[in-house]
N, CA and C of each residue as an Amber inpcrd file, in Angstrom:
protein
   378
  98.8170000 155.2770000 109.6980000  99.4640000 154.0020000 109.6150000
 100.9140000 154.0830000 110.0930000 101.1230000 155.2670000 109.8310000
 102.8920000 155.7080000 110.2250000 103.5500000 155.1910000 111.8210000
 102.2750000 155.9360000 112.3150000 102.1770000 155.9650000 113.9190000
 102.4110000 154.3720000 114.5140000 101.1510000 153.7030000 114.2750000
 101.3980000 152.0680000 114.0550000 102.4510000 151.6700000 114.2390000
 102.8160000 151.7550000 112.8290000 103.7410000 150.7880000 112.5760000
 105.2020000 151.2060000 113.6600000 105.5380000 152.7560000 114.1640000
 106.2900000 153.2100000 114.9860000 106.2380000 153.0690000 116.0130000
 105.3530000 152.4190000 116.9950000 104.4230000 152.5480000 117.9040000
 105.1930000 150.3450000 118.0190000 105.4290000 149.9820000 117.2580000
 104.9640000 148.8990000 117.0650000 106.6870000 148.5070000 116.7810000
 107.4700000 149.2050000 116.5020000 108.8640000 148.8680000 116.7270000
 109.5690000 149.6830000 118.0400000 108.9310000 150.2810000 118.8270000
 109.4200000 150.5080000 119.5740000 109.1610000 149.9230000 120.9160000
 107.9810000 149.0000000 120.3890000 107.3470000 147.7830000 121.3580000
 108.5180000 146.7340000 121.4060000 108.8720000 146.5310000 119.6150000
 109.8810000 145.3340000 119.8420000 111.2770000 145.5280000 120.3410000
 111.3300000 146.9720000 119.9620000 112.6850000 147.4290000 120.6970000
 112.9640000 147.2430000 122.3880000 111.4520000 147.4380000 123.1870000
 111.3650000 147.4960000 124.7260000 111.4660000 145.5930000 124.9770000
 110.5800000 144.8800000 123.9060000 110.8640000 143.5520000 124.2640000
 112.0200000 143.0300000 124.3230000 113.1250000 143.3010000 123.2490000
 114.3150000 142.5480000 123.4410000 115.3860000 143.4930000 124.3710000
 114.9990000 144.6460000 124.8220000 115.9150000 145.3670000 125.9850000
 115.5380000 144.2750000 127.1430000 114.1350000 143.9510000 127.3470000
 114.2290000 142.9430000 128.6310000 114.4530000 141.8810000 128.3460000
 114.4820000 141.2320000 127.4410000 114.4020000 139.8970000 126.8070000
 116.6040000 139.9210000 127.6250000 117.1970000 141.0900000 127.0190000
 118.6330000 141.1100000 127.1690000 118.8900000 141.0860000 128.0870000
 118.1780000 141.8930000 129.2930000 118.0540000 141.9740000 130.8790000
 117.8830000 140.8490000 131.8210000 117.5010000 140.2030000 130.9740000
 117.0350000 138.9220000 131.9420000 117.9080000 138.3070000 131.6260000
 118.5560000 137.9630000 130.4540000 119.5820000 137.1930000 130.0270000
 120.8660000 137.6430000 130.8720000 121.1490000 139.0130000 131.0890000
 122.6050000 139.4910000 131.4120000 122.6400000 139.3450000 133.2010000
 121.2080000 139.5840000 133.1790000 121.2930000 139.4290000 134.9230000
 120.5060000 138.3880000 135.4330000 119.8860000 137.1530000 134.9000000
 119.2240000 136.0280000 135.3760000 120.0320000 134.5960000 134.9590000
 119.5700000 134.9460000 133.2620000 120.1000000 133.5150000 132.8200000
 121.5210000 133.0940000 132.7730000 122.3880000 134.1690000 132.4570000
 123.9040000 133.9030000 132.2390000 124.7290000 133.6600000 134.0860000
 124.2300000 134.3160000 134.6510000 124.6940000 134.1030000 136.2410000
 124.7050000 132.3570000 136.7740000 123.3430000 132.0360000 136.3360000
 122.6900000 130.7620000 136.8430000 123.6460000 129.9530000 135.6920000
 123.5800000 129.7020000 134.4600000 124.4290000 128.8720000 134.0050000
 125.9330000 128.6270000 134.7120000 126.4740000 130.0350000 135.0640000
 127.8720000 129.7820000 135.4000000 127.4950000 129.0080000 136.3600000
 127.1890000 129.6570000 137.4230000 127.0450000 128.3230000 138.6410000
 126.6670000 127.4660000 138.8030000 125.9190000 126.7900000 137.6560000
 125.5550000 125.8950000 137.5210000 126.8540000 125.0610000 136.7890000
 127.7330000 125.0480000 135.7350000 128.7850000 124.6750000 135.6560000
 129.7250000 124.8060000 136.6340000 130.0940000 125.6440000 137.4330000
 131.3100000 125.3330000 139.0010000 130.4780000 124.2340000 139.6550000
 129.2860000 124.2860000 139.7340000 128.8070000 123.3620000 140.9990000
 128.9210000 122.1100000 140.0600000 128.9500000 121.4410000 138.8190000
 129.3260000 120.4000000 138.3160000 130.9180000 119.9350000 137.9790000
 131.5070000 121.3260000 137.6240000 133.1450000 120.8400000 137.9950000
 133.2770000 120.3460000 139.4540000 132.5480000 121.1400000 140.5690000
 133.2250000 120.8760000 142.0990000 132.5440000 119.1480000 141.8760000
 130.8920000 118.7940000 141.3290000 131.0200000 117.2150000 141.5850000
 131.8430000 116.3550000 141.1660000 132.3590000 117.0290000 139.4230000
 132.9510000 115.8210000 138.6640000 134.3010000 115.7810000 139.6700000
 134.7950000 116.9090000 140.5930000 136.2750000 116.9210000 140.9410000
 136.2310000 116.3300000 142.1790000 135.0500000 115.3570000 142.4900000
 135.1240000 114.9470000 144.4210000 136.2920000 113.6760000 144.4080000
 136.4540000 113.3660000 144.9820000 137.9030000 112.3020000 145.6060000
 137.3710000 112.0040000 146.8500000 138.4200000 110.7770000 146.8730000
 138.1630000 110.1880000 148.0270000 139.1120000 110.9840000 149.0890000
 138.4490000 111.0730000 150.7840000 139.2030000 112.0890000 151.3850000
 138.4730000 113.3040000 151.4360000 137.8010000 113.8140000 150.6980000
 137.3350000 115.6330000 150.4080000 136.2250000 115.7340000 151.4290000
 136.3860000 116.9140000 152.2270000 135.2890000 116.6550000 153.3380000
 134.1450000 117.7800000 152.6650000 132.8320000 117.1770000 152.8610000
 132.1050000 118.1900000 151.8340000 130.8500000 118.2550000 152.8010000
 129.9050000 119.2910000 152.7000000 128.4660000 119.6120000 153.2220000
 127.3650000 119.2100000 152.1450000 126.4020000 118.4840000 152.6860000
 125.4160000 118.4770000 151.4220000 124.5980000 119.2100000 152.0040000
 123.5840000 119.1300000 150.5760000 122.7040000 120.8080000 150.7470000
 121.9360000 120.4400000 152.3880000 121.3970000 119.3060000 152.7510000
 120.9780000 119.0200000 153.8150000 121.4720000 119.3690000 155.0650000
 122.7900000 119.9960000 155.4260000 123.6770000 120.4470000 155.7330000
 124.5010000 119.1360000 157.0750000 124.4640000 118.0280000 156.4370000
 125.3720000 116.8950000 156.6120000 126.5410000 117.2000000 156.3550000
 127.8930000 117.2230000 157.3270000 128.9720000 117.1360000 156.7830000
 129.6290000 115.4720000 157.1140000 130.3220000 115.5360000 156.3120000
 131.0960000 114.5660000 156.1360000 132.4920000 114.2740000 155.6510000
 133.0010000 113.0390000 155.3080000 133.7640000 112.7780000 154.3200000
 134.1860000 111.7970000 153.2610000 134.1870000 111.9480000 151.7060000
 133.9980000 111.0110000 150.9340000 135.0760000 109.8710000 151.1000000
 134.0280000 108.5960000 151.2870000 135.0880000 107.8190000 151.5450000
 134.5480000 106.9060000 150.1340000 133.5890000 106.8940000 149.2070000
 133.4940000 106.1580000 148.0890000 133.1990000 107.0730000 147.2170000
 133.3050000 107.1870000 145.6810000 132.9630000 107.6430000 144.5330000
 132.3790000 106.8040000 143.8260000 131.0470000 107.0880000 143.4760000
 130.2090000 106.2620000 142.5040000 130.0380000 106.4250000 141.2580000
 129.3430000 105.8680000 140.3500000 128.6520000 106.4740000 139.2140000
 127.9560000 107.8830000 139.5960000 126.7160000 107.6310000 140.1470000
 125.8990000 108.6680000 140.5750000 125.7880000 109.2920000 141.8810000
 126.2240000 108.3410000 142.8370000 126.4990000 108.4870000 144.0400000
 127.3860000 108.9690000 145.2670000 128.0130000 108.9670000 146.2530000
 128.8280000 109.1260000 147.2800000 128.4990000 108.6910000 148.3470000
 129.9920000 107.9490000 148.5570000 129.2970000 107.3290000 149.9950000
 130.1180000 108.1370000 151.3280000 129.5050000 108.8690000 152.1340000
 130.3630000 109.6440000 153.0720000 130.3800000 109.0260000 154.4840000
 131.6210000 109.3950000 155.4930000 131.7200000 108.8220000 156.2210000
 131.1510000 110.0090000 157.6070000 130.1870000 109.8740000 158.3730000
 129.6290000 111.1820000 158.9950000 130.2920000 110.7390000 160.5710000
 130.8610000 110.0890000 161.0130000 130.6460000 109.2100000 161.9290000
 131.9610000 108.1720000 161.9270000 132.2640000 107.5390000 163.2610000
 133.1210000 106.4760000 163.3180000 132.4750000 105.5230000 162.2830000
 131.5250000 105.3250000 163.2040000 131.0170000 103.6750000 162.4630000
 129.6770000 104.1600000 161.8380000 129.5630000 105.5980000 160.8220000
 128.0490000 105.7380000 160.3760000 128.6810000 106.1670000 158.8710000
 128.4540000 105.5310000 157.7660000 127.9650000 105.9590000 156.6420000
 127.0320000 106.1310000 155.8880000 126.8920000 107.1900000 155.2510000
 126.0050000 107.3450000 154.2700000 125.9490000 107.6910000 152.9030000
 124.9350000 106.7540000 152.2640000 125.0360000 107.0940000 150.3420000
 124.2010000 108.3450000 150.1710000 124.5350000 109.1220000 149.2350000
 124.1570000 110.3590000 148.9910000 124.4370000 110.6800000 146.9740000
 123.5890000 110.7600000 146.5510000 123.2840000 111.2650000 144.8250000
 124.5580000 112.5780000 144.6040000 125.8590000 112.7790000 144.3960000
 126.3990000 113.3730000 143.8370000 125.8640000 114.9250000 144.3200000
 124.9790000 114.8890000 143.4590000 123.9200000 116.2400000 143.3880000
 123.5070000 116.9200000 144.5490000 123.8660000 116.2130000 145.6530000
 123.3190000 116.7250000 146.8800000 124.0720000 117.3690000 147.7250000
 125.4150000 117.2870000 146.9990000 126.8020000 117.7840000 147.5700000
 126.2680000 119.5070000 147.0680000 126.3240000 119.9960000 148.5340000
 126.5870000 121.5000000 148.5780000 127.9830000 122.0300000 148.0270000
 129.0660000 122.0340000 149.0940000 130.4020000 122.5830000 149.2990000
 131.4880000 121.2700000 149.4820000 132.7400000 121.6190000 149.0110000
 133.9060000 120.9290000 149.2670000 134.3890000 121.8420000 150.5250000
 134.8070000 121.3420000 151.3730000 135.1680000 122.4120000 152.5820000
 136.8580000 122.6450000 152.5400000 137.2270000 121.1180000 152.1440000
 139.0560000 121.2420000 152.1390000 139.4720000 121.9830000 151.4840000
 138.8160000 122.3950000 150.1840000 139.5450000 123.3830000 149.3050000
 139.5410000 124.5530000 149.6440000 138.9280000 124.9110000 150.3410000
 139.1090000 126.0430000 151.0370000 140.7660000 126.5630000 151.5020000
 140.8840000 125.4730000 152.5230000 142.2460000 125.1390000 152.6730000
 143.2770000 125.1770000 152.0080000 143.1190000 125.0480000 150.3760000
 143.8520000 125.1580000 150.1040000 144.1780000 126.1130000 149.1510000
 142.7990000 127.2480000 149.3960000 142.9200000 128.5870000 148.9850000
 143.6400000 129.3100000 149.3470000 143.4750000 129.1220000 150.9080000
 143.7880000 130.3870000 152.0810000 145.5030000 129.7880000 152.0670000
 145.6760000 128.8620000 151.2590000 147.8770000 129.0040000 151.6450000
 148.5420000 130.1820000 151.0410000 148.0130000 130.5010000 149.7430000
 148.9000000 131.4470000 149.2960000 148.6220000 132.9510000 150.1690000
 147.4000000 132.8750000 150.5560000 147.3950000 133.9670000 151.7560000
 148.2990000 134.3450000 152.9340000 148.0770000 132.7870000 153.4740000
 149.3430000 133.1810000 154.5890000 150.8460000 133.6170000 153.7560000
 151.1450000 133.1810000 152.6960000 152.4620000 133.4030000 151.9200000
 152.1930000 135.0120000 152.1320000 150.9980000 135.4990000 151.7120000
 151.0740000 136.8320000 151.7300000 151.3770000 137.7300000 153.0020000
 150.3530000 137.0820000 154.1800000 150.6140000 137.4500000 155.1970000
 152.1110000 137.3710000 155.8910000 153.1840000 136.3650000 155.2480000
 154.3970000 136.3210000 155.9280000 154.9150000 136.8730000 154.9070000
 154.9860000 137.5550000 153.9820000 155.7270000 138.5900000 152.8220000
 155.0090000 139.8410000 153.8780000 153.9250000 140.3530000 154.5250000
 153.8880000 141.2560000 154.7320000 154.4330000 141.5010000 156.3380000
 154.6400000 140.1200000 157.0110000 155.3150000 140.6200000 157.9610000
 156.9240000 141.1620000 157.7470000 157.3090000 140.4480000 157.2330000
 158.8290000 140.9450000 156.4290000 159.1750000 142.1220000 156.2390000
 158.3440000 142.5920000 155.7230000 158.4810000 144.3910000 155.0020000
 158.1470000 145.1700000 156.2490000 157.3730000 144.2920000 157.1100000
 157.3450000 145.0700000 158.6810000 158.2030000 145.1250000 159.2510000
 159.4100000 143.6750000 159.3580000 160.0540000 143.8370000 160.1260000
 161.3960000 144.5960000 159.2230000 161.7760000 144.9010000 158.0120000
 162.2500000 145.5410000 156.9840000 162.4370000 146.9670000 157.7960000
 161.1820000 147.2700000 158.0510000 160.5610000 148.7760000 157.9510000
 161.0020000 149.1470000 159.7550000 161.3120000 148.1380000 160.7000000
 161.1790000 148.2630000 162.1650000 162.7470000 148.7410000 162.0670000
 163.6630000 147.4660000 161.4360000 165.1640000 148.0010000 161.6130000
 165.8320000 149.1620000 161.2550000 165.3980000 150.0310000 159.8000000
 166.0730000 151.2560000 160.1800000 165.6230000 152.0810000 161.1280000
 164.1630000 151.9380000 161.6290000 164.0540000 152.8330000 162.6270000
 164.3770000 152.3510000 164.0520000 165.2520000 151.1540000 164.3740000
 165.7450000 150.9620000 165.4210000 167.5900000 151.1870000 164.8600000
 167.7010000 151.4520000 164.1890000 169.1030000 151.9980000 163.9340000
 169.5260000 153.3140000 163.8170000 168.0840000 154.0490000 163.9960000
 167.9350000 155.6330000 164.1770000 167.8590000 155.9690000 165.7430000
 167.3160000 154.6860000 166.7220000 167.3580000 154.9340000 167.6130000
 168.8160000 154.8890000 168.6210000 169.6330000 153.6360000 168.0990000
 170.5490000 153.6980000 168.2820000 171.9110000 155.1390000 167.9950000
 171.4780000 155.5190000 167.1260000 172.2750000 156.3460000 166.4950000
 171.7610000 157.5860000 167.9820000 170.3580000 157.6330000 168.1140000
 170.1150000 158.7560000 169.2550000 170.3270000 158.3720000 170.1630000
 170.8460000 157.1220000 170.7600000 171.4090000 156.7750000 172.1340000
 172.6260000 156.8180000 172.8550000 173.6120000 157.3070000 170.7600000
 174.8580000 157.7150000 171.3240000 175.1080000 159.0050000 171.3950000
């Protein structure tokens, strides 16, 4: 009976190791993104140029209840369910600024780094 019953918690022990597995690497992943992709809807504006999953781009020129109305076109709009919005594309844009900040902090320290060694050259020219 010993065996059993040992036999029989180490069953439940293997069930909730995957039961945890699936949770740490299936279910908890999918929730997060599933909350960003509802902040990025609740955060659309008018102006935001976005892709829906259909891979329509556009730009929101109405905010609805449930809807969006995008402008694809001079004279072509279209209504589209919120939900169908893939990507915001502008924000992108306005990721990549503090980058360039970085990129012109790192030209600096280049050009930092160029002048004493053109003041070494000078020094060998006299």
């Amino acid at each position: 009976m010993d065996s059993a019953t040992g036999s029989m918690w180490t069953t439940f022990i293997m069930f909730g190791a995957i039961i945890l597995i699936f949770y740490f690497l299936i279910i908890r992943p999918q929730k997060k993104r599933d909350k960003e992709a509802q902040a990025m809807i609740d955060a659309l504006k008018k102006g935001d140029k976005v892709i829906t999953i259909g891979g329509i781009h556009g730009t929101v020129v109405a905010v609805k209840e449930k809807t969006v109305v995008l402008k694809v076109d001079d004279n072509a709009r279209i209504e589209f369910l919120k939900t169908a919005i893939s990507t915001v594309t502008n924000k992108d844009a306005v990721k990549s600024a503090p980058s360039k900040k970085k990129a012109e902090a790192i030209e600096e320290k280049k050009a930092e780094e160029v002048k004493p060694a053109e003041a070494s050259e000078k020094k060998e020219d006299k």
